Amino acid sequence: MEVRGRGVVGQGSAAAARHRHPPPHRAAAARVQAGDALPLPLRHTNLIFSALFAASLAYLMRRWREKIRSSTPLHVVGLAEMLAIFGLIASLIYLLSFFGIAFVQSIVSSSDDDEDFLVGSSGAPAAAAPPSSRQQAQAPAPCALLGSTAAAAALEKMPEEDEEIVASVVAGKIPSYVLETRLGDCRRAAGIRREAVRRITGRDIDGLPLDGFDYASILGQCCELPVGYVQLPVGIAGPLLLDGQRFYVPMATTEGCLVASTNRGCKAIAESGGATSVVLRDGMTRAPVARFPTARRAAELKAFLEDPANFDTLSMVFNRSSRFARLQGVRCAMAGRNLYMRFSCSTGDAMGMNMVSKGVQNVLDFLQDDFPDMDVISISGNFCSDKKPAAVNWIEGRGKSVVCEAVIKEEVVKKVLKTNVQSLVELNTIKNLAGSAIAGALGGFNAHASNIVTAIFIATGQDPAQNVESSHCITMLEPINDGKDLHISVTMPSIEVGTVGGGTQLASQSACLDLLGVKGANRDSPGSNARLLATVVAGGVLAGELSLLSALAAGQLVKSHMKYNRSSKDMSKALP
Ligand code: ADP
């Protein structure tokens, strides 16, 4: 952790070297210093005042010794002595204001470091420590500048042919969405669309980078009508010691404090011997809705689908959708004459929405012969339930249902988490259990599971909208071993993740999956990569819950957020 204000002192060769060659993120901070207000360079001013102090002190000591010898009263002072006293006081004030304050700051900062969420000793690289908010505020944004310059250069160089296409898109003669297929060049299509958007809106989007992204990789899979990409920082929390393995967990977030806090939770878990997890269930669901002439007819299909005697036939039809899709069961619900059929199937390493939807379509086509009066209203009737808070996911599960637990030792609770077992247990009961009950929560019996879920989802190419049900979590804390140690668990019934398909195949996201050792399909045991990823998500949530609850119990939350989450940048300057 960099000690704030030390750069002002600028003493010692290492410090001087840092000043001569400041690292890029501190260059701006190094440019503006308190010493800049002085007429001389800081080092020379320090030297002058140090010399003045030493000379004044030596002179006064000599004079006082002479006076004592000659029995002259000490308070009788001449002009030279008065000047020496003045020089001594002035130099003392100067030196104290620099070295003294820096010294006090270094003590304060080092005690701050003790309370830091950034705990590198568990193996997390020290480089993971974020710069202080001041450094962040003053840091130049080389990437943004580069992106902006590159975009400007690209626009300047736009060939005449492209100029004509831009004009046609602006005039509405060419639909923007056909650019990729017409041009056969995804980067060029994005550049032309971007320029058209700029001209239509009159808005400068230079801050949104265009180059440095493989637009072909998202075509027909991840995003339509691209004009650029948003940059998100990825931090690493860990190692997360889970089921005997060490994971370095990538988290994409712009919430200061989050990675640091999760990192602290990882340290507490690792120092207590690690966490363990169990996957209770693994199945993606899709629930079409069909209307019948009468409720009786709807009930007949319900009975057919739920009859175990028909399961083999149904699964044979369903499983044709993919070699990885395996029907697990159908649960039905009715609303009048409408029937909601919740199909559940395993999907290998895919999150599985496409797979399960194809299987469901196969079954609906098959059923139409025996139930010709069935009117399929929608392949999704919201009983699935996808990307919406729903009790059915909370109770029945969706995707991977995972429980992750750890025993945190008394001394770790004290040393790393800076609180005690009793306070943590009490806080969890009153906040996460009673408080959430008072709020009428649905699956929200936790402190901030969605924070960790969403950050890992974005980093690893999951569908971030599925954080809704994937963040369902009940956090339980209990004292064990005569109240000395803490048992903590998170139960998450609907973590929806995959390691193939969707955004997982994009370069950055795939690199993050690789870091966790779960990239792509697991050929030996299809589905194990996705299940392992789900346990890492739950483990990350366990760490996040532990750390945030501790911060709350110790009353540290606001302090930490002010440290990592509040830039000192003057936001009024950011206004147009
Ligand atoms: P989703 O169903 O999550 O939307 P997709 O159906 O788009 O995912 O992607 C899954 C694709 O990946 C399918 O075509 C499937 O055949 C293929 N695949 C290859 N290996 C695996 C695996 N181990 N598990 C699941 N799918 C796999």
Short mmCIF file of C-alpha atoms in Angstrom, two decimals, residues 214-472:
data_model
loop_
_atom_site.label_atom_id
_atom_site.label_comp_id
_atom_site.label_asym_id
_atom_site.label_seq_id
_atom_site.Cartn_x
_atom_site.Cartn_y
_atom_site.Cartn_z
CA ASP A 214 -12.83 -9.18 -32.71
CA TYR A 215 -16.23 -8.28 -34.11
CA ALA A 216 -16.46 -11.52 -36.08
CA SER A 217 -16.50 -13.44 -32.79
CA ILE A 218 -19.82 -11.91 -31.72
CA LEU A 219 -21.58 -12.15 -35.09
CA GLY A 220 -24.80 -14.15 -34.84
CA GLN A 221 -24.01 -15.09 -31.26
CA CYS A 222 -23.46 -12.31 -28.77
CA CYS A 223 -24.43 -8.83 -29.95
CA GLU A 224 -26.07 -7.21 -32.93
CA LEU A 225 -25.44 -3.77 -34.42
CA PRO A 226 -22.07 -3.30 -32.66
CA VAL A 227 -20.39 0.12 -32.63
CA GLY A 228 -17.65 -0.57 -30.08
CA TYR A 229 -17.16 -2.19 -26.73
CA VAL A 230 -17.24 -1.15 -23.10
CA GLN A 231 -14.08 -1.62 -21.06
CA LEU A 232 -14.42 -3.10 -17.60
CA PRO A 233 -11.63 -3.69 -15.13
CA VAL A 234 -11.11 -7.25 -13.94
CA GLY A 235 -9.71 -7.84 -10.46
CA ILE A 236 -8.59 -11.11 -8.95
CA ALA A 237 -9.69 -12.37 -5.55
CA GLY A 238 -7.87 -15.30 -4.09
CA PRO A 239 -6.59 -17.80 -3.76
CA LEU A 240 -9.97 -19.23 -2.88
CA LEU A 241 -9.19 -22.56 -1.26
CA LEU A 242 -12.17 -24.67 -2.23
CA ASP A 243 -12.45 -28.46 -2.10
CA GLY A 244 -8.66 -28.66 -1.85
CA GLN A 245 -8.00 -26.54 -4.96
CA ARG A 246 -6.77 -22.96 -5.17
CA PHE A 247 -8.75 -20.67 -7.44
CA TYR A 248 -7.87 -17.13 -8.47
CA VAL A 249 -11.30 -15.67 -9.05
CA PRO A 250 -11.71 -13.06 -11.81
CA MET A 251 -14.25 -10.35 -11.02
CA ALA A 252 -15.32 -7.67 -13.50
CA THR A 253 -16.66 -4.73 -11.59
CA THR A 254 -16.58 -0.98 -11.18
CA GLU A 255 -17.57 -1.12 -7.54
CA GLY A 256 -14.58 -0.14 -5.46
CA CYS A 257 -14.02 -2.33 -2.41
CA LEU A 258 -15.73 -5.40 -3.84
CA VAL A 259 -12.68 -7.34 -5.02
CA ALA A 260 -10.66 -6.25 -1.99
CA SER A 261 -13.41 -7.38 0.35
CA THR A 262 -13.85 -10.74 -1.39
CA ASN A 263 -10.07 -11.16 -1.28
CA ARG A 264 -10.15 -10.70 2.48
CA GLY A 265 -12.89 -13.33 2.76
CA CYS A 266 -10.72 -15.70 0.68
CA LYS A 267 -7.85 -15.15 3.06
CA ALA A 268 -10.01 -15.91 6.10
CA ILE A 269 -11.25 -19.11 4.43
CA ALA A 270 -7.74 -20.21 3.37
CA GLU A 271 -6.27 -19.56 6.83
CA SER A 272 -9.04 -21.67 8.32
CA GLY A 273 -8.30 -24.68 6.12
CA GLY A 274 -10.54 -23.93 3.12
CA ALA A 275 -14.16 -24.31 2.11
CA THR A 276 -16.04 -27.31 0.77
CA SER A 277 -18.96 -27.45 -1.61
CA VAL A 278 -21.61 -29.84 -2.81
CA VAL A 279 -23.71 -29.67 -5.98
CA LEU A 280 -27.19 -30.86 -5.08
CA ARG A 281 -28.78 -30.63 -8.50
CA ASP A 282 -27.88 -29.72 -12.08
CA GLY A 283 -30.68 -28.99 -14.54
CA MET A 284 -31.84 -26.16 -16.75
CA THR A 285 -35.58 -25.54 -17.10
CA ARG A 286 -37.97 -24.24 -19.70
CA ALA A 287 -41.74 -24.05 -19.18
CA PRO A 288 -44.00 -23.53 -22.19
CA VAL A 289 -47.62 -22.55 -21.66
CA ALA A 290 -50.50 -24.08 -23.62
CA ARG A 291 -54.19 -23.26 -23.54
CA PHE A 292 -56.93 -25.89 -23.86
CA PRO A 293 -60.64 -25.58 -24.51
CA THR A 294 -61.28 -26.67 -20.93
CA ALA A 295 -59.38 -27.05 -17.68
CA ARG A 296 -60.24 -30.76 -17.79
CA ARG A 297 -58.31 -31.19 -21.05
CA ALA A 298 -55.35 -29.27 -19.61
CA ALA A 299 -55.43 -31.60 -16.59
CA GLU A 300 -55.36 -34.63 -18.91
CA LEU A 301 -52.07 -33.48 -20.44
CA LYS A 302 -50.72 -32.70 -16.95
CA ALA A 303 -51.48 -36.29 -15.90
CA PHE A 304 -49.85 -37.63 -19.06
CA LEU A 305 -46.66 -35.62 -18.59
CA GLU A 306 -46.32 -36.47 -14.91
CA ASP A 307 -47.03 -40.19 -15.33
CA PRO A 308 -43.71 -42.06 -14.79
CA ALA A 309 -44.82 -44.59 -17.41
CA ASN A 310 -44.50 -41.93 -20.10
CA PHE A 311 -41.09 -40.63 -19.05
CA ASP A 312 -39.02 -42.85 -21.39
CA THR A 313 -41.02 -41.81 -24.43
CA LEU A 314 -40.84 -38.14 -23.52
CA SER A 315 -37.11 -38.23 -22.84
CA MET A 316 -36.42 -40.04 -26.11
CA VAL A 317 -38.19 -37.24 -27.98
CA PHE A 318 -36.67 -34.48 -25.83
CA ASN A 319 -33.08 -35.76 -25.94
CA ARG A 320 -32.96 -35.56 -29.74
CA SER A 321 -32.20 -31.84 -29.31
CA SER A 322 -28.55 -32.46 -28.38
CA ARG A 323 -26.17 -35.19 -27.36
CA PHE A 324 -25.80 -33.33 -24.06
CA ALA A 325 -29.46 -32.66 -23.26
CA ARG A 326 -30.98 -35.29 -20.97
CA LEU A 327 -34.53 -34.87 -19.72
CA GLN A 328 -34.80 -35.09 -15.94
CA GLY A 329 -38.49 -34.44 -15.37
CA VAL A 330 -41.57 -32.32 -15.99
CA ARG A 331 -43.47 -30.42 -13.28
CA CYS A 332 -46.81 -28.90 -14.24
CA ALA A 333 -48.96 -26.10 -12.85
CA MET A 334 -52.32 -24.84 -14.04
CA ALA A 335 -54.10 -21.51 -14.14
CA GLY A 336 -57.65 -22.18 -15.31
CA ARG A 337 -57.40 -23.88 -18.70
CA ASN A 338 -53.78 -22.89 -19.18
CA LEU A 339 -51.12 -25.52 -18.54
CA TYR A 340 -47.54 -24.60 -17.61
CA MET A 341 -45.06 -27.47 -18.15
CA ARG A 342 -41.68 -27.00 -16.48
CA PHE A 343 -39.22 -29.28 -18.28
CA SER A 344 -35.89 -29.84 -16.59
CA CYS A 345 -32.78 -31.31 -18.23
CA SER A 346 -29.05 -31.63 -17.83
CA THR A 347 -27.10 -29.65 -20.42
CA GLY A 348 -23.46 -30.69 -20.16
CA ASP A 349 -21.15 -27.70 -19.88
CA ALA A 350 -23.63 -25.34 -21.56
CA MET A 351 -25.76 -23.04 -19.45
CA GLY A 352 -28.42 -24.72 -21.53
CA MET A 353 -31.22 -22.33 -22.44
CA ASN A 354 -30.96 -23.07 -26.16
CA MET A 355 -30.60 -26.77 -25.54
CA VAL A 356 -33.61 -27.08 -23.27
CA SER A 357 -35.73 -24.90 -25.56
CA LYS A 358 -34.98 -27.17 -28.52
CA GLY A 359 -35.90 -30.25 -26.47
CA VAL A 360 -39.14 -28.66 -25.34
CA GLN A 361 -40.04 -27.79 -28.92
CA ASN A 362 -39.50 -31.45 -29.90
CA VAL A 363 -41.89 -32.58 -27.16
CA LEU A 364 -44.55 -30.00 -28.04
CA ASP A 365 -44.47 -31.12 -31.69
CA PHE A 366 -44.79 -34.71 -30.54
CA LEU A 367 -47.73 -33.96 -28.19
CA GLN A 368 -49.67 -32.12 -30.85
CA ASP A 369 -50.69 -35.46 -32.41
CA ASP A 370 -52.42 -36.71 -29.26
CA PHE A 371 -53.58 -33.28 -28.08
CA PRO A 372 -54.65 -31.48 -31.26
CA ASP A 373 -56.72 -29.04 -29.21
CA MET A 374 -53.57 -27.83 -27.44
CA ASP A 375 -52.88 -24.21 -28.32
CA VAL A 376 -49.24 -23.41 -27.51
CA ILE A 377 -49.26 -19.80 -26.35
CA SER A 378 -45.51 -19.51 -25.82
CA ILE A 379 -42.43 -21.70 -25.54
CA SER A 380 -41.81 -19.76 -22.31
CA GLY A 381 -44.71 -19.25 -19.95
CA ASN A 382 -42.60 -17.67 -17.14
CA PHE A 383 -42.86 -20.78 -14.93
CA CYS A 384 -39.28 -21.54 -16.08
CA SER A 385 -38.43 -18.91 -14.62
CA ASP A 386 -35.71 -17.02 -16.49
CA LYS A 387 -34.25 -13.66 -15.38
CA LYS A 388 -37.05 -12.82 -12.97
CA PRO A 389 -37.28 -13.32 -9.23
CA ALA A 390 -39.50 -16.40 -8.75
CA ALA A 391 -40.21 -18.75 -5.87
CA VAL A 392 -40.10 -21.74 -8.20
CA ASN A 393 -36.34 -21.30 -8.74
CA TRP A 394 -35.78 -20.65 -5.05
CA ILE A 395 -37.65 -23.82 -4.04
CA GLU A 396 -37.09 -26.21 -6.95
CA GLY A 397 -33.74 -24.88 -8.17
CA ARG A 398 -32.60 -23.97 -11.67
CA GLY A 399 -29.17 -24.52 -13.17
CA LYS A 400 -26.83 -25.68 -10.43
CA SER A 401 -27.98 -25.93 -6.81
CA VAL A 402 -24.90 -25.53 -4.63
CA VAL A 403 -24.12 -25.42 -0.91
CA CYS A 404 -20.72 -24.12 0.14
CA GLU A 405 -19.47 -24.12 3.73
CA ALA A 406 -16.42 -23.37 5.87
CA VAL A 407 -15.39 -23.31 9.50
CA ILE A 408 -13.61 -20.07 10.33
CA LYS A 409 -11.31 -20.30 13.30
CA GLU A 410 -11.68 -17.97 16.25
CA GLU A 411 -8.24 -16.40 15.79
CA VAL A 412 -8.90 -15.82 12.06
CA VAL A 413 -12.18 -14.09 12.88
CA LYS A 414 -10.23 -11.82 15.21
CA LYS A 415 -7.05 -11.30 13.20
CA VAL A 416 -8.29 -11.20 9.60
CA LEU A 417 -11.93 -10.20 9.97
CA LYS A 418 -11.41 -7.91 12.98
CA THR A 419 -14.57 -9.01 14.74
CA ASN A 420 -15.84 -11.91 16.86
CA VAL A 421 -18.00 -14.97 16.30
CA GLN A 422 -20.87 -13.85 18.48
CA SER A 423 -21.27 -10.47 16.73
CA LEU A 424 -21.21 -12.13 13.32
CA VAL A 425 -23.84 -14.73 14.21
CA GLU A 426 -26.07 -12.12 15.77
CA LEU A 427 -25.72 -9.80 12.80
CA ASN A 428 -26.56 -12.57 10.34
CA THR A 429 -29.70 -13.53 12.26
CA ILE A 430 -30.97 -10.01 12.63
CA LYS A 431 -29.98 -8.75 9.16
CA ASN A 432 -29.91 -11.63 6.68
CA LEU A 433 -32.66 -13.73 8.22
CA ALA A 434 -35.05 -11.49 10.17
CA GLY A 435 -34.36 -8.33 8.15
CA SER A 436 -34.91 -10.08 4.84
CA ALA A 437 -38.09 -11.71 6.20
CA ILE A 438 -39.36 -8.28 7.21
CA ALA A 439 -38.57 -7.05 3.69
CA GLY A 440 -40.53 -9.97 2.19
CA ALA A 441 -37.39 -11.13 0.40
CA LEU A 442 -37.47 -13.91 -2.20
CA GLY A 443 -34.18 -15.76 -2.11
CA GLY A 444 -32.48 -12.67 -0.73
CA PHE A 445 -31.42 -13.94 2.69
CA ASN A 446 -27.87 -12.75 2.23
CA ALA A 447 -25.75 -9.61 2.45
CA HIS A 448 -24.59 -9.14 -1.16
CA ALA A 449 -24.43 -12.43 -3.06
CA SER A 450 -25.40 -10.68 -6.29
CA ASN A 451 -22.26 -8.52 -6.10
CA ILE A 452 -19.94 -11.50 -6.42
CA VAL A 453 -22.21 -13.46 -8.76
CA THR A 454 -22.49 -10.59 -11.22
CA ALA A 455 -18.79 -9.73 -11.18
CA ILE A 456 -17.82 -13.35 -11.90
CA PHE A 457 -20.60 -13.68 -14.47
CA ILE A 458 -19.36 -10.69 -16.45
CA ALA A 459 -15.72 -11.78 -16.27
CA THR A 460 -16.47 -15.33 -17.43
CA GLY A 461 -18.99 -14.58 -20.18
CA GLN A 462 -22.16 -15.70 -18.42
CA ASP A 463 -25.50 -14.03 -19.08
CA PRO A 464 -25.44 -11.17 -16.55
CA ALA A 465 -29.24 -10.92 -16.57
CA GLN A 466 -29.36 -14.35 -14.95
CA ASN A 467 -27.81 -12.86 -11.84
CA VAL A 468 -31.43 -12.38 -10.73
CA GLU A 469 -32.01 -16.03 -9.87
CA SER A 470 -28.35 -17.02 -9.70
CA SER A 471 -27.95 -14.68 -6.71
CA HIS A 472 -30.65 -16.38 -4.68
#
